[in-house]
Tab-separated table of C-alpha atoms in Angstrom:
chain	number	residue	atom	x	y	z
A	6	MET	CA	-54.094	190.372	46.815
A	7	SER	CA	-53.337	194.204	46.551
A	8	GLN	CA	-52.269	195.951	49.491
A	9	SER	CA	-50.405	199.039	50.207
A	10	ASP	CA	-49.364	197.784	53.423
A	11	PRO	CA	-47.620	195.849	55.292
A	12	LYS	CA	-44.153	197.089	54.034
A	13	PRO	CA	-40.968	194.931	53.490
A	14	GLN	CA	-38.478	196.398	56.092
A	15	HIS	CA	-35.789	194.901	58.240
A	16	LEU	CA	-35.868	191.299	59.132
A	17	PRO	CA	-35.900	190.204	62.669
A	18	LEU	CA	-32.880	187.931	62.416
A	19	ALA	CA	-31.319	185.979	65.139
A	20	ASP	CA	-28.883	187.801	67.365
A	21	PHE	CA	-26.042	186.353	65.501
A	22	ARG	CA	-24.548	185.633	62.147
A	23	PRO	CA	-23.228	181.804	61.542
A	24	LEU	CA	-20.262	181.182	59.645
A	25	ALA	CA	-19.894	178.406	57.210
A	26	ASP	CA	-19.064	175.162	58.684
A	27	GLN	CA	-20.199	176.498	62.118
A	28	ALA	CA	-22.746	174.292	64.047
A	29	VAL	CA	-26.167	176.060	64.539
A	30	TYR	CA	-29.403	174.767	65.752
A	31	ILE	CA	-33.224	175.097	64.853
A	32	CYS	CA	-34.879	175.715	68.063
A	33	PHE	CA	-38.702	174.659	68.632
A	34	GLY	CA	-40.057	173.971	71.895
A	35	SER	CA	-38.283	171.832	73.893
A	36	SER	CA	-36.621	170.096	70.633
A	37	HIS	CA	-34.004	171.354	68.251
A	38	VAL	CA	-32.266	170.220	65.138
A	39	GLY	CA	-28.638	170.752	64.551
A	40	LEU	CA	-27.320	172.155	60.999
A	41	ARG	CA	-23.920	172.029	59.895
A	42	LEU	CA	-23.799	174.469	56.854
A	43	GLN	CA	-20.518	173.594	55.086
A	44	VAL	CA	-21.490	175.512	51.946
A	45	ALA	CA	-21.304	179.149	52.486
A	46	GLU	CA	-24.056	180.152	49.991
A	47	THR	CA	-26.421	177.903	52.198
A	48	VAL	CA	-25.996	180.527	55.527
A	49	LEU	CA	-27.894	183.557	54.280
A	50	PRO	CA	-30.862	181.636	52.918
A	51	VAL	CA	-31.067	179.784	56.335
A	52	ILE	CA	-31.182	182.750	58.251
A	53	SER	CA	-33.858	184.322	56.011
A	54	THR	CA	-35.752	181.471	56.128
A	55	PHE	CA	-35.664	180.314	59.777
A	56	GLY	CA	-35.100	183.788	61.532
A	57	THR	CA	-35.447	183.706	65.259
A	58	MET	CA	-35.623	180.106	65.273
A	59	LEU	CA	-31.891	179.689	64.643
A	60	SER	CA	-29.787	179.720	67.732
A	61	ALA	CA	-26.033	179.290	68.390
A	62	THR	CA	-26.816	176.854	70.907
A	63	PRO	CA	-29.041	173.908	71.201
A	64	SER	CA	-32.124	173.677	73.591
A	65	GLY	CA	-34.073	170.777	74.690
A	66	ALA	CA	-33.451	167.337	73.397
A	67	SER	CA	-32.046	166.586	70.001
A	68	ALA	CA	-34.328	165.702	66.863
A	69	GLY	CA	-31.485	165.160	64.623
A	70	ASN	CA	-29.043	166.488	62.616
A	71	VAL	CA	-28.962	167.806	58.965
A	72	ALA	CA	-25.987	169.101	57.076
A	73	ALA	CA	-25.386	170.885	54.171
A	74	ILE	CA	-21.967	169.387	52.346
A	75	THR	CA	-20.101	170.446	49.435
A	76	HIS	CA	-20.126	168.229	46.576
A	77	PRO	CA	-18.889	168.048	43.067
A	78	GLU	CA	-22.547	168.066	41.604
A	79	GLY	CA	-23.429	171.293	43.864
A	80	ILE	CA	-24.717	171.007	47.530
A	81	ALA	CA	-25.585	167.594	49.053
A	82	ILE	CA	-28.408	167.783	52.036
A	83	GLU	CA	-27.656	164.975	54.312
A	84	VAL	CA	-29.746	163.809	57.469
A	85	ALA	CA	-27.677	161.881	59.872
A	86	GLY	CA	-28.409	158.303	60.162
A	87	VAL	CA	-30.113	158.377	56.958
A	88	VAL	CA	-28.196	156.769	53.958
A	89	GLY	CA	-28.170	158.723	50.572
A	90	SER	CA	-28.372	162.427	50.204
A	91	GLU	CA	-30.101	164.885	47.694
A	92	ARG	CA	-28.131	166.906	45.916
A	93	PHE	CA	-29.001	170.505	44.445
A	94	ALA	CA	-27.035	172.899	41.824
A	95	ASP	CA	-28.987	175.814	43.425
A	96	PRO	CA	-28.435	176.803	46.907
A	97	GLY	CA	-32.145	178.194	47.100
A	98	ALA	CA	-33.179	174.793	46.378
A	99	ALA	CA	-30.815	173.127	48.581
A	100	VAL	CA	-32.310	175.302	51.376
A	101	ARG	CA	-35.697	174.347	50.804
A	102	GLU	CA	-35.107	170.778	50.982
A	103	LEU	CA	-33.065	171.472	54.275
A	104	TYR	CA	-36.209	173.229	55.648
A	105	HIS	CA	-38.557	170.410	54.525
A	106	ARG	CA	-35.757	167.861	56.131
A	107	VAL	CA	-35.630	170.168	59.545
A	108	VAL	CA	-39.496	170.076	59.503
A	109	MET	CA	-39.895	166.548	59.019
A	110	LEU	CA	-37.342	165.779	61.915
A	111	LEU	CA	-39.437	168.075	64.295
A	112	ILE	CA	-42.631	166.315	63.392
A	113	ALA	CA	-41.288	163.224	64.304
A	114	ALA	CA	-39.836	164.345	67.545
A	115	ARG	CA	-43.169	165.791	68.719
A	116	PRO	CA	-45.817	163.211	67.269
A	117	GLU	CA	-48.265	164.170	69.872
A	118	LEU	CA	-48.862	167.463	67.885
A	119	LEU	CA	-51.087	168.042	64.925
A	120	TRP	CA	-48.808	169.554	62.476
A	121	VAL	CA	-51.074	171.584	59.845
A	122	HIS	CA	-50.084	173.744	56.992
A	123	SER	CA	-51.467	177.297	58.216
A	124	GLY	CA	-50.732	180.626	59.434
A	125	VAL	CA	-51.218	181.540	63.015
A	126	VAL	CA	-51.531	185.044	64.572
A	127	ALA	CA	-52.978	186.000	67.815
A	128	LYS	CA	-54.538	188.795	69.492
A	129	SER	CA	-55.648	189.423	73.041
A	130	GLY	CA	-53.791	186.099	74.096
A	131	GLN	CA	-56.390	183.970	71.558
A	132	ALA	CA	-54.623	182.510	68.263
A	133	VAL	CA	-56.377	182.406	65.023
A	134	LEU	CA	-55.343	179.723	62.348
A	135	LEU	CA	-55.484	180.551	58.718
A	136	SER	CA	-55.369	177.291	57.241
A	137	ALA	CA	-55.468	176.723	53.316
A	138	ALA	CA	-53.196	175.199	50.498
A	139	SER	CA	-50.556	177.024	48.739
A	140	GLY	CA	-51.367	180.014	47.062
A	141	GLN	CA	-54.808	180.980	48.957
A	142	GLY	CA	-53.448	183.774	50.803
A	143	LYS	CA	-52.331	182.486	53.965
A	144	SER	CA	-48.920	184.676	54.132
A	145	THR	CA	-50.674	187.732	53.213
A	146	LEU	CA	-53.502	187.807	55.657
A	147	VAL	CA	-50.873	187.135	58.480
A	148	ALA	CA	-48.961	190.219	57.182
A	149	GLN	CA	-52.104	191.963	57.418
A	150	LEU	CA	-53.078	191.058	60.505
A	151	VAL	CA	-49.565	191.769	62.146
A	152	ALA	CA	-49.532	194.970	60.455
A	153	ARG	CA	-52.826	195.580	62.587
A	154	GLY	CA	-50.790	194.754	65.799
A	155	TRP	CA	-51.388	191.083	66.032
A	156	THR	CA	-48.710	188.646	67.464
A	157	TYR	CA	-46.909	186.441	64.789
A	158	LEU	CA	-46.715	182.549	65.229
A	159	SER	CA	-46.146	181.453	61.921
A	160	ASP	CA	-47.084	181.867	58.017
A	161	GLU	CA	-46.757	178.196	57.618
A	162	ILE	CA	-47.108	175.580	59.982
A	163	ALA	CA	-49.379	175.532	63.182
A	164	PRO	CA	-48.096	172.687	65.608
A	165	ILE	CA	-51.649	172.277	67.350
A	166	ASP	CA	-51.848	170.147	70.930
A	167	PRO	CA	-55.527	169.283	70.432
A	168	TYR	CA	-56.154	168.137	73.997
A	169	ALA	CA	-55.123	171.679	75.311
A	170	ALA	CA	-56.476	173.442	72.291
A	171	THR	CA	-53.485	175.696	72.137
A	172	VAL	CA	-51.156	176.169	69.353
A	173	LEU	CA	-47.179	176.614	69.357
A	174	PRO	CA	-45.467	179.311	67.649
A	175	PHE	CA	-43.228	178.112	64.703
A	176	PRO	CA	-42.119	181.537	63.550
A	177	VAL	CA	-40.305	181.195	60.466
A	178	MET	CA	-39.598	183.943	58.612
A	179	PRO	CA	-42.568	185.572	57.103
A	180	TYR	CA	-43.114	186.090	53.257
A	181	MET	CA	-46.094	187.463	51.171
A	182	ARG	CA	-46.608	187.412	47.523
A	183	VAL	CA	-47.310	190.995	46.169
A	184	SER	CA	-49.342	192.210	43.491
A	185	HIS	CA	-50.915	195.520	42.487
A	186	ARG	CA	-53.944	193.784	41.255
A	187	HIS	CA	-56.499	191.863	43.675
A	188	ASP	CA	-58.322	190.028	41.102
A	189	LEU	CA	-55.366	187.731	39.971
A	190	PRO	CA	-56.305	184.214	38.608
A	191	LEU	CA	-54.783	181.657	41.318
A	192	ALA	CA	-52.164	180.160	38.906
A	193	GLU	CA	-50.975	183.642	38.450
A	194	VAL	CA	-50.959	184.568	42.056
A	195	LYS	CA	-48.429	181.228	42.421
A	196	GLU	CA	-46.076	182.881	40.076
A	197	LEU	CA	-45.708	186.095	42.193
A	198	GLY	CA	-42.289	186.700	44.035
A	199	LYS	CA	-42.306	186.729	47.674
A	200	ILE	CA	-41.150	189.601	49.903
A	201	PRO	CA	-40.214	189.519	53.488
A	202	VAL	CA	-43.060	191.092	56.080
A	203	GLU	CA	-42.163	193.677	58.649
A	204	LEU	CA	-42.171	192.452	62.236
A	205	ALA	CA	-41.763	194.591	64.863
A	206	GLU	CA	-40.100	194.410	68.174
A	207	GLY	CA	-42.135	191.893	70.359
A	208	ALA	CA	-44.377	190.890	67.734
A	209	ILE	CA	-43.361	187.331	67.673
A	210	ALA	CA	-44.894	184.973	70.083
A	211	THR	CA	-42.803	182.770	72.269
A	212	SER	CA	-45.375	180.365	73.940
A	213	ALA	CA	-48.478	178.784	73.189
A	214	PHE	CA	-51.692	180.429	72.936
A	215	PRO	CA	-55.279	178.977	73.024
A	216	ILE	CA	-56.791	178.710	69.811
A	217	ALA	CA	-59.852	181.009	69.545
A	218	GLY	CA	-60.730	180.165	65.940
A	219	ILE	CA	-59.969	178.207	62.720
A	220	TYR	CA	-60.602	179.885	58.969
A	221	PHE	CA	-60.473	177.774	56.019
A	222	LEU	CA	-59.325	180.196	53.218
A	223	SER	CA	-60.463	180.496	49.521
A	224	TYR	CA	-58.960	183.050	47.503
A	225	ALA	CA	-61.732	183.718	44.792
A	226	PRO	CA	-60.906	186.204	42.222
A	227	SER	CA	-64.049	185.768	40.765
A	228	SER	CA	-66.184	186.554	43.594
A	229	GLY	CA	-67.160	190.124	45.278
A	230	GLY	CA	-66.299	191.150	48.998
A	231	VAL	CA	-65.867	188.715	52.084
A	232	ASP	CA	-67.814	185.522	52.532
A	233	LEU	CA	-67.763	184.094	55.803
A	234	THR	CA	-69.979	180.586	56.384
A	235	PRO	CA	-69.460	178.622	59.440
A	236	CYS	CA	-67.884	175.318	59.059
A	237	SER	CA	-69.402	172.256	61.149
A	238	PRO	CA	-67.422	170.285	63.489
A	239	ALA	CA	-66.948	167.148	61.110
A	240	MET	CA	-66.284	169.340	57.862
A	241	ALA	CA	-63.686	171.340	59.785
A	242	VAL	CA	-61.799	167.848	60.415
A	243	VAL	CA	-61.551	167.019	56.883
A	244	GLU	CA	-60.356	170.444	56.240
A	245	MET	CA	-57.692	170.023	58.551
A	246	LEU	CA	-56.860	166.714	57.261
A	247	ARG	CA	-56.454	167.998	53.754
A	248	ASN	CA	-53.944	170.450	55.023
A	249	SER	CA	-52.127	168.113	57.203
A	250	LEU	CA	-48.430	167.131	57.812
A	251	ASN	CA	-48.680	164.352	60.091
A	252	PRO	CA	-47.699	161.180	58.453
A	253	HIS	CA	-50.264	158.858	57.198
A	254	GLU	CA	-49.402	156.089	59.682
A	255	SER	CA	-50.975	158.155	62.917
A	256	ARG	CA	-53.999	159.169	60.923
A	257	GLY	CA	-56.592	157.632	63.326
A	258	LYS	CA	-54.834	159.415	66.364
A	259	GLU	CA	-54.705	162.539	64.589
A	260	ILE	CA	-58.622	162.383	63.593
A	261	ALA	CA	-59.146	161.514	67.191
A	262	GLY	CA	-57.372	164.708	68.326
A	263	LEU	CA	-59.042	166.581	65.817
A	264	CYS	CA	-62.268	165.947	66.937
A	265	ARG	CA	-61.633	166.745	70.218
A	266	LEU	CA	-60.464	169.979	69.321
A	267	MET	CA	-63.534	170.754	66.708
A	268	GLU	CA	-65.781	170.136	69.580
A	269	GLN	CA	-64.428	173.287	71.428
A	270	THR	CA	-63.147	175.572	68.459
A	271	THR	CA	-65.180	177.654	66.124
A	272	CYS	CA	-64.411	177.237	62.639
A	273	THR	CA	-65.323	179.330	59.292
A	274	HIS	CA	-64.944	179.063	55.665
A	275	LEU	CA	-63.741	182.639	54.272
A	276	ARG	CA	-64.034	183.137	50.634
A	277	TYR	CA	-62.495	186.685	49.499
A	278	VAL	CA	-60.611	188.422	47.097
A	279	ARG	CA	-59.128	191.339	48.642
A	280	ALA	CA	-56.621	190.428	51.979
A	281	ASP	CA	-57.490	193.682	53.404
A	282	GLU	CA	-60.894	193.123	53.598
A	283	ALA	CA	-60.779	189.706	54.872
A	284	ALA	CA	-58.104	190.839	57.586
A	285	GLU	CA	-60.785	193.578	58.584
A	286	LYS	CA	-63.208	191.047	58.969
A	287	ILE	CA	-61.449	188.502	60.912
A	288	ALA	CA	-60.007	191.513	63.285
A	289	GLN	CA	-63.781	192.744	63.699
A	290	ALA	CA	-64.548	189.403	64.779
A	291	HIS	CA	-62.112	188.796	67.154
A	292	SER	CA	-62.133	192.603	68.319
A	293	SER	CA	-62.447	192.701	72.184
A	294	SER	CA	-62.379	196.328	73.893
A	295	GLY	CA	-59.887	196.703	76.554
A	296	ASP	CA	-57.494	194.242	75.724
A	297	SER	CA	-54.110	194.327	74.446
A	298	PRO	CA	-52.315	191.841	71.826
B	10	MET	CA	-76.281	148.718	39.727
B	11	ASN	CA	-79.801	149.072	41.229
B	12	LEU	CA	-79.264	150.422	44.823
B	13	ALA	CA	-82.756	148.864	45.750
B	14	GLN	CA	-81.359	145.632	45.154
B	15	ASN	CA	-78.337	145.856	47.562
B	16	LYS	CA	-77.904	145.989	51.277
B	17	PRO	CA	-75.356	148.889	51.879
B	18	THR	CA	-72.638	147.786	54.658
B	19	GLN	CA	-70.055	150.055	56.167
B	20	LYS	CA	-66.871	148.915	54.581
B	21	SER	CA	-64.812	146.518	56.677
B	22	GLY	CA	-62.107	148.716	58.244
B	23	THR	CA	-63.425	151.799	58.068
B	24	VAL	CA	-63.307	153.736	61.256
B	25	HIS	CA	-65.728	156.405	62.882
B	26	TYR	CA	-65.094	159.060	65.060
B	27	ASP	CA	-67.905	161.148	66.967
B	28	VAL	CA	-67.863	164.907	66.838
B	29	LEU	CA	-70.918	166.347	68.741
B	30	ASN	CA	-73.769	165.346	66.758
B	31	GLU	CA	-71.775	164.873	63.781
B	32	MET	CA	-69.219	161.981	62.602
B	33	VAL	CA	-65.778	161.738	60.680
B	34	VAL	CA	-65.599	158.091	58.994
B	35	TYR	CA	-61.989	157.092	57.802
B	36	SER	CA	-60.969	154.527	55.500
B	37	PRO	CA	-57.287	153.612	56.425
B	38	ASP	CA	-57.148	151.618	53.199
B	39	THR	CA	-58.216	154.585	50.776
B	40	MET	CA	-56.686	157.227	53.267
B	41	GLN	CA	-60.182	159.095	52.529
B	42	ALA	CA	-62.071	160.896	55.413
B	43	ALA	CA	-65.640	162.036	55.208
B	44	SER	CA	-67.721	164.205	57.209
B	45	LEU	CA	-71.436	163.227	57.774
B	46	ASN	CA	-73.869	165.592	59.349
B	47	GLU	CA	-76.625	164.605	61.703
B	48	SER	CA	-78.675	163.015	58.999
B	49	ALA	CA	-75.858	161.244	57.216
B	50	ARG	CA	-74.553	159.815	60.251
B	51	ALA	CA	-78.049	158.359	61.074
B	52	ILE	CA	-78.234	156.857	57.420
B	53	TRP	CA	-74.763	155.671	57.875
B	54	GLU	CA	-75.211	153.721	61.037
B	55	LEU	CA	-78.251	151.703	59.510
B	56	CYS	CA	-75.984	150.659	56.917
B	57	ASP	CA	-75.367	147.596	58.624
B	58	GLY	CA	-75.965	144.883	55.731
B	59	THR	CA	-79.247	143.970	57.017
B	60	ARG	CA	-81.220	146.834	55.154
B	61	THR	CA	-81.846	147.869	51.335
B	62	VAL	CA	-81.906	151.628	51.059
B	63	GLU	CA	-85.670	151.275	50.731
B	64	GLU	CA	-85.789	149.788	54.217
B	65	ILE	CA	-83.250	152.536	55.432
B	66	CYS	CA	-85.889	155.263	54.342
B	67	ARG	CA	-88.761	153.312	56.050
B	68	GLU	CA	-86.563	152.942	59.360
B	69	LEU	CA	-85.649	156.611	59.244
B	70	ALA	CA	-89.287	157.962	58.473
B	71	SER	CA	-90.735	156.001	61.336
B	72	GLN	CA	-87.738	157.660	63.641
B	73	ILE	CA	-88.086	161.143	62.588
B	74	GLY	CA	-92.002	161.007	61.762
B	75	MET	CA	-91.850	162.114	57.809
B	76	THR	CA	-93.037	159.822	54.893
B	77	VAL	CA	-90.695	157.563	52.831
B	78	ASP	CA	-91.265	159.895	49.953
B	79	GLN	CA	-90.119	162.762	51.906
B	80	LEU	CA	-86.822	161.185	52.364
B	81	SER	CA	-86.160	158.710	49.789
B	82	ASP	CA	-83.854	161.133	47.351
B	83	ASP	CA	-81.876	162.488	50.313
B	84	VAL	CA	-80.978	159.154	51.548
B	85	LYS	CA	-80.214	157.565	47.992
B	86	ASN	CA	-77.737	160.756	47.536
B	87	VAL	CA	-76.189	159.802	50.910
B	88	VAL	CA	-75.742	156.664	50.373
B	89	ASP	CA	-74.335	156.643	46.829
B	90	ARG	CA	-71.775	159.247	48.116
B	91	LEU	CA	-70.756	157.050	50.672
B	92	TYR	CA	-70.289	154.383	47.747
B	93	GLU	CA	-68.331	156.842	45.979
B	94	LEU	CA	-66.245	157.590	48.811
B	95	ASP	CA	-65.689	153.973	48.974
B	96	LEU	CA	-66.645	153.954	52.404
B	97	LEU	CA	-69.881	151.325	51.769
B	98	SER	CA	-69.803	148.060	50.016
B	99	ARG	CA	-72.674	146.081	48.841
B	100	GLU	CA	-74.160	143.207	50.762
B	101	PRO	CA	-76.386	141.341	48.246
B	102	ILE	CA	-79.875	140.267	49.091
B	103	ARG	CA	-80.110	136.450	49.862
B	104	SER	CA	-83.352	135.450	49.717
């Protein structure tokens, strides 16, 4: 996963800086989650996690409320209506838990969507999903494609409407792992630090995009080049289930939705070692002359 | 266990979903999902507890105009895999 670009630069932050103990909101489509950050050390990590999803005012229906509370053992993360709290000494760990709680509340608020662990970018009005487990290069490929002028929807979570075959933006702040070697074993890749990815003005999607294709990524340091192989619809359903964030109780409904989606979506297995080469292959596959992103 | 002496049966509670000419089979008990291509789907549909694996081979062979020998290994592999995924149960032969 070696690359010279994209470079980390300014972050596309929300246009306000919340104060400790100020109510703020994570907004997603027609839903929002309220946050109360009583602990000052959590404010900056929350800003740099949620980016432009953070707002001073709520929009749409409430999906719930989460608070970071001062506690004798450190920081307690509490969800309104849930008895008990998780406690953390490290503000970074507390914010990761807070992030997890926010995502779970939004998933519960929008059960009609398929929530998949996936990067999402768009070009010429069409979205491409990059689906994989952690460490397979979702964020790095997202960064590579954004640097080529693609629109950013998410580097982490794809909320999909299977019957409309569209994906909604979930534009958490993108981060990627960086190494000067492109043949690192997967275990070492997972140990790499992450840096924020530059997003140009207007590069963040604000509405749903139709899905043009789904790539199932495999970072294969022992292989050479980029290998693209078609993925059949039924196999694609099973691949998506592996990366699903939806609760198991709704699996039947989820499979039915995925089957519908895969009947109209082109899916591909993508094995690669160099992210820049893989991004170029994807860009070539979705190039369309005369269109702009 | 000798597969020839059992009649593979779709496990109770499994749910299947059509995807074009393929199929996804899901077991709520084990939370396992499997993708079946067109051939595997045809075999799955014959695993209804009324046929041995040899009889499934004969049925398929007559449907698609191949010999039992040509199909036998593939059918046994698919049935074995469906057992491994806990999507089939064994209905013993009653004589």
